[in-house]
Backbone as JSON, one array per atom type, in Angstrom:
{
  "sequence": "MTRTQQTDSVFERLPDQARLWVFASERPLSQRECAALFERVDGFLSRWKAHGAPLAAGRAWLYDRFLAVAVDESVTPPSGCSIDALVHMLKELEAEIGSRLVDNTPVYYRSSRGVERVSRGGFRKLADAGEVTLDTPVFNNTITRLEEFRGGKWEGPARQSWQGRAFFRV",
  "N": [[4.48, 23.08, 1.66], [1.95, 20.85, 0.64], [1.06, 17.4, 1.28], [0.36, 16.47, -1.17], [1.83, 17.84, -2.99], [5.13, 18.13, -3.68], [8.17, 19.53, -4.19], [11.54, 19.39, -5.12], [14.44, 21.39, -4.26], [16.22, 21.7, -6.37], [14.69, 21.27, -8.69], [13.06, 23.53, -8.62], [14.93, 25.51, -9.23], [15.78, 25.0, -11.79], [16.19, 25.91, -15.27], [13.68, 27.25, -17.52], [13.98, 26.02, -19.99], [14.7, 23.44, -19.46], [14.76, 19.9, -19.93], [11.98, 17.71, -19.71], [10.22, 15.05, -18.14], [7.18, 13.42, -17.53], [5.75, 11.23, -15.3], [3.18, 9.01, -14.38], [1.45, 7.65, -11.66], [-0.61, 4.79, -11.47], [-2.48, 4.91, -9.52], [-3.33, 6.9, -6.62], [-0.63, 7.33, -4.33], [0.17, 6.01, -1.12], [1.26, 7.5, 2.02], [3.46, 6.04, 2.93], [4.27, 4.75, 0.57], [4.88, 7.0, -0.97], [7.06, 7.96, 0.48], [8.89, 5.9, -0.02], [9.15, 6.22, -2.78], [10.25, 8.84, -2.93], [12.7, 8.44, -1.61], [13.98, 6.6, -3.3], [13.92, 7.86, -5.88], [15.09, 10.4, -5.36], [17.61, 9.59, -4.45], [18.56, 8.34, -6.78], [18.57, 10.53, -8.62], [20.49, 12.16, -7.45], [22.8, 10.86, -8.06], [22.76, 10.59, -10.78], [24.07, 10.33, -14.0], [25.51, 11.19, -17.19], [27.48, 9.71, -19.49], [29.48, 9.72, -17.55], [29.41, 12.31, -16.54], [27.9, 14.42, -14.14], [24.36, 14.97, -13.94], [22.29, 17.85, -13.88], [19.61, 17.68, -12.18], [16.19, 17.53, -11.1], [13.14, 16.96, -9.19], [9.54, 16.87, -9.07], [6.58, 16.19, -7.23], [3.23, 15.57, -7.54], [-0.2, 15.78, -6.6], [-0.27, 13.29, -5.34], [0.34, 11.39, -7.25], [1.71, 12.08, -9.64], [4.87, 12.24, -11.08], [7.31, 14.45, -11.89], [10.22, 14.84, -13.67], [13.06, 16.7, -14.25], [15.79, 17.95, -16.23], [18.66, 19.93, -16.64], [19.74, 20.56, -19.65], [21.68, 22.25, -20.61], [23.79, 22.19, -18.89], [24.71, 19.46, -18.68], [23.82, 17.33, -21.17], [21.33, 14.76, -21.09], [22.01, 11.35, -21.88], [21.03, 8.71, -24.14], [21.44, 6.3, -22.8], [21.46, 7.2, -20.14], [18.86, 8.11, -19.82], [17.51, 5.72, -20.24], [18.38, 4.43, -17.92], [17.03, 5.89, -15.94], [14.35, 5.2, -16.56], [14.53, 2.43, -16.16], [15.08, 2.33, -13.39], [12.67, 3.39, -12.45], [10.88, 1.41, -13.28], [11.73, -0.7, -11.66], [11.01, 0.42, -9.23], [8.26, 0.44, -9.51], [7.54, -2.24, -8.99], [8.17, -2.35, -6.31], [6.41, -0.5, -5.08], [3.99, -1.3, -6.06], [2.52, -0.13, -8.16], [2.02, 1.05, -11.43], [4.23, 3.22, -13.16], [5.5, 3.9, -15.48], [3.95, 4.36, -18.08], [2.42, 5.59, -20.72], [-0.08, 5.47, -21.87], [-2.7, 5.71, -20.59], [-5.35, 8.13, -19.97], [-5.39, 10.96, -17.98], [-7.49, 12.85, -15.96], [-9.4, 15.49, -14.41], [-12.09, 15.19, -12.22], [-15.17, 15.67, -10.38], [-14.63, 13.96, -8.35], [-11.94, 13.97, -8.06], [-8.57, 13.36, -9.25], [-8.67, 11.36, -12.06], [-8.12, 8.26, -13.75], [-8.12, 6.72, -16.86], [-8.53, 4.43, -19.59], [-7.61, 5.16, -23.0], [-9.64, 4.44, -24.76], [-11.74, 4.33, -22.95], [-11.87, 7.03, -22.22], [-12.67, 8.1, -24.63], [-15.26, 7.04, -24.78], [-16.41, 8.34, -22.58], [-16.26, 10.97, -23.53], [-17.87, 10.81, -25.82], [-20.3, 10.32, -24.58], [-20.71, 12.69, -23.34], [-19.8, 13.04, -20.78], [-17.29, 13.92, -20.2], [-15.86, 16.95, -21.3], [-14.74, 19.5, -23.63], [-13.96, 21.36, -21.81], [-13.16, 19.96, -19.61], [-10.73, 19.48, -17.15], [-7.56, 18.23, -17.98], [-4.57, 16.19, -17.91], [-1.59, 16.69, -19.44], [0.7, 14.63, -20.06], [2.62, 14.45, -21.97], [4.2, 16.63, -22.39], [7.41, 18.24, -22.8], [9.16, 20.13, -21.84], [10.22, 22.22, -19.17], [9.22, 24.79, -19.13], [6.71, 24.51, -20.31], [5.38, 23.03, -18.38], [5.46, 24.8, -16.19], [4.09, 26.87, -17.38], [1.41, 26.22, -17.55], [0.63, 24.28, -19.37], [0.6, 21.64, -18.72], [-1.52, 20.89, -16.96], [-4.8, 21.5, -17.72], [-7.69, 22.72, -19.58], [-9.24, 20.32, -21.75], [-9.55, 21.25, -24.36], [-7.23, 22.67, -24.88], [-5.23, 20.87, -25.19], [-3.67, 17.8, -26.36], [-5.63, 15.89, -25.94], [-8.05, 17.14, -26.49], [-7.98, 17.43, -29.28], [-7.83, 14.77, -30.02], [-10.07, 13.4, -28.98], [-12.44, 14.77, -29.28], [-14.87, 16.02, -31.47], [-14.4, 18.75, -33.28]],
  "CA": [[3.92, 22.2, 0.65], [1.08, 19.8, 1.13], [1.51, 16.06, 0.93], [0.07, 16.21, -2.57], [2.79, 18.54, -3.85], [6.46, 18.26, -3.09], [9.15, 19.84, -5.22], [12.85, 19.59, -4.53], [14.99, 22.72, -4.52], [16.87, 21.72, -7.69], [13.62, 21.42, -9.67], [12.65, 24.94, -8.57], [15.97, 26.38, -9.79], [16.1, 24.64, -13.18], [15.67, 26.89, -16.23], [12.48, 26.87, -18.27], [14.33, 25.18, -21.14], [15.08, 22.1, -19.0], [14.04, 18.74, -20.48], [11.04, 17.23, -18.7], [9.45, 13.83, -18.31], [6.14, 13.28, -16.51], [5.32, 9.86, -15.09], [1.96, 9.01, -13.58], [1.09, 6.43, -10.96], [-1.96, 4.38, -11.83], [-3.36, 5.23, -8.39], [-2.62, 7.73, -5.64], [0.24, 6.57, -3.45], [0.06, 6.27, 0.32], [2.43, 8.2, 2.57], [4.58, 5.08, 2.95], [4.71, 4.58, -0.82], [5.52, 8.27, -1.37], [8.37, 8.0, 1.12], [9.75, 4.98, -0.78], [9.39, 6.85, -4.08], [11.18, 9.95, -2.75], [14.02, 7.9, -1.28], [14.56, 5.97, -4.49], [14.11, 8.84, -6.96], [16.07, 11.41, -4.94], [18.93, 8.95, -4.46], [18.96, 8.16, -8.18], [18.87, 11.82, -9.25], [21.74, 12.71, -6.88], [23.93, 10.13, -8.68], [22.46, 10.43, -12.21], [25.15, 10.83, -14.86], [25.54, 10.87, -18.62], [28.88, 9.56, -19.9], [30.32, 10.04, -16.41], [29.22, 13.68, -16.07], [26.67, 14.56, -13.36], [23.24, 15.7, -14.53], [21.6, 18.79, -13.0], [18.24, 17.18, -12.29], [15.32, 17.64, -9.94], [11.83, 16.34, -9.38], [8.34, 17.37, -8.38], [5.56, 15.17, -6.98], [1.97, 16.3, -7.47], [-1.48, 15.07, -6.45], [0.03, 11.92, -4.88], [0.45, 10.42, -8.34], [2.48, 12.52, -10.8], [6.29, 12.51, -10.87], [7.94, 15.22, -12.95], [11.68, 14.83, -13.57], [13.62, 17.65, -15.21], [17.24, 18.01, -16.27], [19.19, 21.09, -17.36], [20.58, 20.07, -20.76], [22.79, 23.17, -20.89], [24.91, 21.78, -18.03], [25.1, 18.18, -19.27], [22.62, 16.72, -21.76], [21.18, 13.34, -20.8], [22.24, 10.45, -23.01], [20.04, 7.64, -24.24], [21.69, 5.34, -21.7], [21.07, 7.77, -18.85], [17.4, 8.11, -19.81], [17.14, 4.31, -20.01], [18.64, 4.14, -16.5], [15.91, 6.48, -15.21], [13.18, 4.36, -16.8], [14.79, 1.15, -15.5], [14.9, 2.54, -11.95], [11.23, 3.57, -12.2], [10.25, 0.1, -13.43], [12.02, -1.43, -10.42], [10.2, 1.05, -8.19], [6.87, -0.01, -9.71], [7.38, -3.51, -8.28], [8.27, -2.07, -4.88], [5.22, 0.2, -4.58], [2.78, -1.93, -6.57], [1.77, 0.76, -9.04], [2.76, 1.4, -12.65], [4.66, 4.6, -13.33], [6.0, 4.08, -16.84], [2.87, 3.97, -18.99], [1.85, 6.84, -21.22], [-1.31, 5.25, -22.61], [-3.95, 6.18, -19.99], [-5.67, 9.55, -19.92], [-5.65, 11.44, -16.63], [-8.32, 14.04, -16.0], [-9.95, 15.86, -13.11], [-13.54, 15.18, -12.1], [-15.59, 16.1, -9.04], [-14.07, 12.98, -7.42], [-10.48, 14.15, -8.0], [-7.84, 12.96, -10.45], [-9.15, 10.07, -12.56], [-7.3, 7.59, -14.76], [-8.96, 5.88, -17.7], [-7.91, 4.09, -20.88], [-7.98, 6.09, -24.08], [-10.97, 4.03, -25.21], [-12.68, 4.76, -21.92], [-12.04, 8.48, -22.31], [-13.47, 8.32, -25.84], [-16.66, 6.77, -24.41], [-16.86, 9.44, -21.73], [-16.44, 12.14, -24.4], [-19.06, 10.57, -26.66], [-21.48, 10.4, -23.71], [-20.79, 14.04, -22.79], [-19.41, 13.04, -19.37], [-16.15, 14.82, -20.2], [-16.04, 17.93, -22.37], [-13.54, 20.27, -23.96], [-13.6, 22.14, -20.63], [-12.69, 19.08, -18.55], [-9.28, 19.57, -16.92], [-6.8, 17.02, -18.29], [-3.14, 16.27, -17.65], [-0.84, 16.4, -20.65], [1.98, 14.08, -19.64], [3.52, 14.39, -23.11], [5.04, 17.83, -22.49], [8.83, 17.89, -22.73], [9.96, 21.25, -21.34], [9.78, 22.76, -17.9], [8.42, 26.0, -19.38], [5.34, 24.06, -20.56], [4.86, 22.64, -17.07], [5.25, 26.03, -15.42], [3.2, 27.77, -18.12], [0.02, 25.77, -17.55], [0.31, 23.34, -20.45], [0.49, 20.29, -18.18], [-2.89, 20.71, -16.48], [-5.67, 22.52, -18.26], [-8.87, 22.19, -20.28], [-8.96, 19.41, -22.86], [-9.49, 22.02, -25.61], [-5.88, 23.21, -25.06], [-4.29, 19.77, -25.12], [-3.84, 16.76, -27.38], [-6.87, 15.17, -25.69], [-9.12, 17.84, -27.2], [-7.89, 17.09, -30.71], [-7.95, 13.33, -30.22], [-11.3, 12.78, -28.5], [-13.64, 15.6, -29.52], [-15.08, 16.5, -32.85], [-14.52, 20.21, -33.18]],
  "C": [[3.01, 21.17, 1.3], [1.65, 18.46, 0.73], [1.31, 15.8, -0.55], [1.01, 16.96, -3.51], [4.1, 18.69, -3.11], [7.46, 18.43, -4.22], [10.5, 20.01, -4.55], [13.42, 20.93, -4.99], [15.67, 22.8, -5.89], [15.82, 21.96, -8.77], [13.2, 22.89, -9.76], [13.64, 25.86, -9.27], [16.28, 26.09, -11.26], [15.51, 25.67, -14.14], [14.45, 26.34, -16.98], [12.79, 25.93, -19.43], [14.71, 23.76, -20.75], [14.17, 21.05, -19.62], [13.19, 18.14, -19.37], [10.42, 15.92, -19.12], [8.42, 13.81, -17.19], [5.7, 11.83, -16.49], [4.12, 9.9, -14.15], [1.73, 7.64, -12.95], [-0.35, 6.08, -11.31], [-2.97, 4.63, -10.71], [-2.6, 6.17, -7.47], [-1.79, 6.85, -4.71], [0.01, 6.97, -1.99], [1.3, 7.03, 0.79], [3.65, 7.29, 2.57], [5.15, 4.9, 1.55], [5.39, 5.83, -1.34], [6.92, 8.36, -0.78], [9.35, 7.09, 0.37], [10.11, 5.59, -2.13], [10.42, 7.96, -3.93], [12.59, 9.44, -2.48], [14.71, 7.35, -2.53], [14.88, 6.99, -5.58], [15.16, 9.87, -6.57], [17.49, 10.84, -4.93], [19.45, 8.77, -5.87], [19.39, 9.49, -8.79], [20.18, 12.42, -8.72], [22.97, 12.05, -7.49], [23.79, 10.02, -10.2], [23.55, 11.08, -13.05], [24.89, 10.44, -16.3], [27.01, 10.85, -19.03], [29.83, 10.03, -18.8], [30.15, 11.45, -15.85], [27.89, 13.78, -15.31], [25.61, 15.37, -14.11], [22.63, 16.63, -13.48], [20.11, 18.48, -13.12], [17.49, 17.34, -10.98], [13.98, 17.02, -10.24], [10.76, 17.07, -8.6], [7.36, 16.21, -8.27], [4.25, 15.9, -6.74], [0.78, 15.35, -7.37], [-1.31, 13.6, -6.06], [0.13, 10.91, -6.01], [1.27, 10.84, -9.54], [3.92, 12.86, -10.39], [6.82, 13.24, -12.1], [9.44, 15.23, -12.69], [12.2, 15.76, -14.65], [15.14, 17.66, -15.1], [17.66, 19.21, -17.13], [20.18, 20.59, -18.42], [21.75, 21.0, -21.06], [24.0, 22.86, -20.02], [25.51, 20.5, -18.59], [23.84, 17.58, -19.88], [22.53, 15.24, -21.38], [21.42, 12.52, -22.06], [21.1, 9.43, -23.06], [20.19, 6.64, -23.12], [21.25, 5.9, -20.36], [19.54, 7.82, -18.73], [16.88, 6.69, -19.59], [17.33, 3.93, -18.55], [17.51, 4.69, -15.63], [14.67, 5.59, -15.34], [13.34, 3.01, -16.1], [14.57, 1.26, -13.99], [13.41, 2.67, -11.62], [10.48, 2.25, -12.33], [10.52, -0.78, -12.2], [11.17, -0.89, -9.27], [8.74, 0.63, -8.29], [6.61, -1.29, -8.92], [7.37, -3.29, -6.77], [6.99, -1.44, -4.33], [3.91, -0.4, -5.09], [1.91, -1.03, -7.41], [2.62, 1.11, -10.25], [3.05, 2.88, -12.69], [5.04, 4.9, -14.77], [4.96, 3.53, -17.81], [2.2, 5.24, -19.47], [0.54, 6.64, -21.98], [-2.58, 5.74, -21.93], [-4.11, 7.69, -20.13], [-5.98, 9.89, -18.47], [-6.43, 12.74, -16.76], [-8.87, 14.3, -14.61], [-11.48, 15.84, -13.21], [-13.9, 15.69, -10.7], [-15.04, 15.16, -7.97], [-12.55, 13.13, -7.26], [-9.84, 13.76, -9.31], [-8.27, 11.54, -10.81], [-8.18, 9.56, -13.62], [-8.21, 6.66, -15.53], [-8.2, 5.56, -18.98], [-8.33, 5.13, -21.92], [-9.36, 5.74, -24.63], [-12.05, 4.44, -24.22], [-12.93, 6.25, -21.96], [-12.88, 8.83, -23.54], [-14.96, 8.11, -25.52], [-17.22, 7.87, -23.53], [-17.12, 10.7, -22.55], [-17.69, 11.98, -25.24], [-20.35, 10.69, -25.85], [-21.66, 11.79, -23.1], [-20.4, 14.12, -21.32], [-18.1, 13.8, -19.15], [-16.32, 15.73, -21.42], [-14.71, 18.6, -22.69], [-13.08, 21.13, -22.78], [-13.09, 21.28, -19.47], [-11.18, 19.25, -18.38], [-8.61, 18.21, -17.17], [-5.33, 17.28, -17.97], [-2.41, 15.81, -18.9], [0.56, 15.94, -20.27], [2.97, 13.93, -20.79], [4.41, 15.63, -23.24], [6.5, 17.46, -22.23], [9.73, 19.0, -22.2], [9.36, 21.8, -20.06], [8.93, 24.01, -18.1], [6.96, 25.64, -19.68], [4.65, 23.7, -19.25], [4.51, 23.88, -16.26], [4.22, 26.95, -16.07], [1.76, 27.28, -18.25], [-0.35, 24.8, -18.65], [0.22, 21.9, -19.97], [-0.93, 20.0, -17.73], [-3.73, 21.86, -17.0], [-6.83, 21.89, -19.0], [-8.46, 21.35, -21.49], [-8.81, 20.18, -24.18], [-8.08, 22.54, -25.9], [-4.82, 22.12, -25.07], [-4.55, 18.77, -26.24], [-5.14, 16.0, -27.18], [-8.06, 15.82, -26.39], [-9.16, 17.49, -28.67], [-8.2, 15.62, -30.95], [-9.36, 12.79, -29.93], [-12.58, 13.57, -28.76], [-13.69, 16.03, -30.95], [-15.35, 17.99, -32.78], [-14.93, 20.78, -34.51]]
}
């Protein structure tokens, strides 16, 4: 695996029906910041429980800025409190690494410069100006199942994602 993609062995073994959350860093993380993220997230996932029962959970890290966390609900479903604990840990981690992780409002897309982050209003302006199109690769961080992630619904052309419906007049 390259530095831009690291998947733990649990994530690889989880079934396609596993529940998924995708979190995005507002900027690419340095190697030091990635190491801090892995230590914190991996430690949390190894102890993550719902109502006292361990969760079968794993994570993937992509493009130095996307954290995918998945849990096998057929083993133990996550509870609202356990999901809140995950979000709380990530918010604490944000302060440590100096980058937001828990924010689903920006749009992430790929340009010739790499992965870009822009506000929804900014993406609208880019679309109106023709600087991004229905063929622009976007990241759909709203997917909720591992099968969507593995099946190409996370990264793909805007026309196949919510961004295509939201920002382009078809």
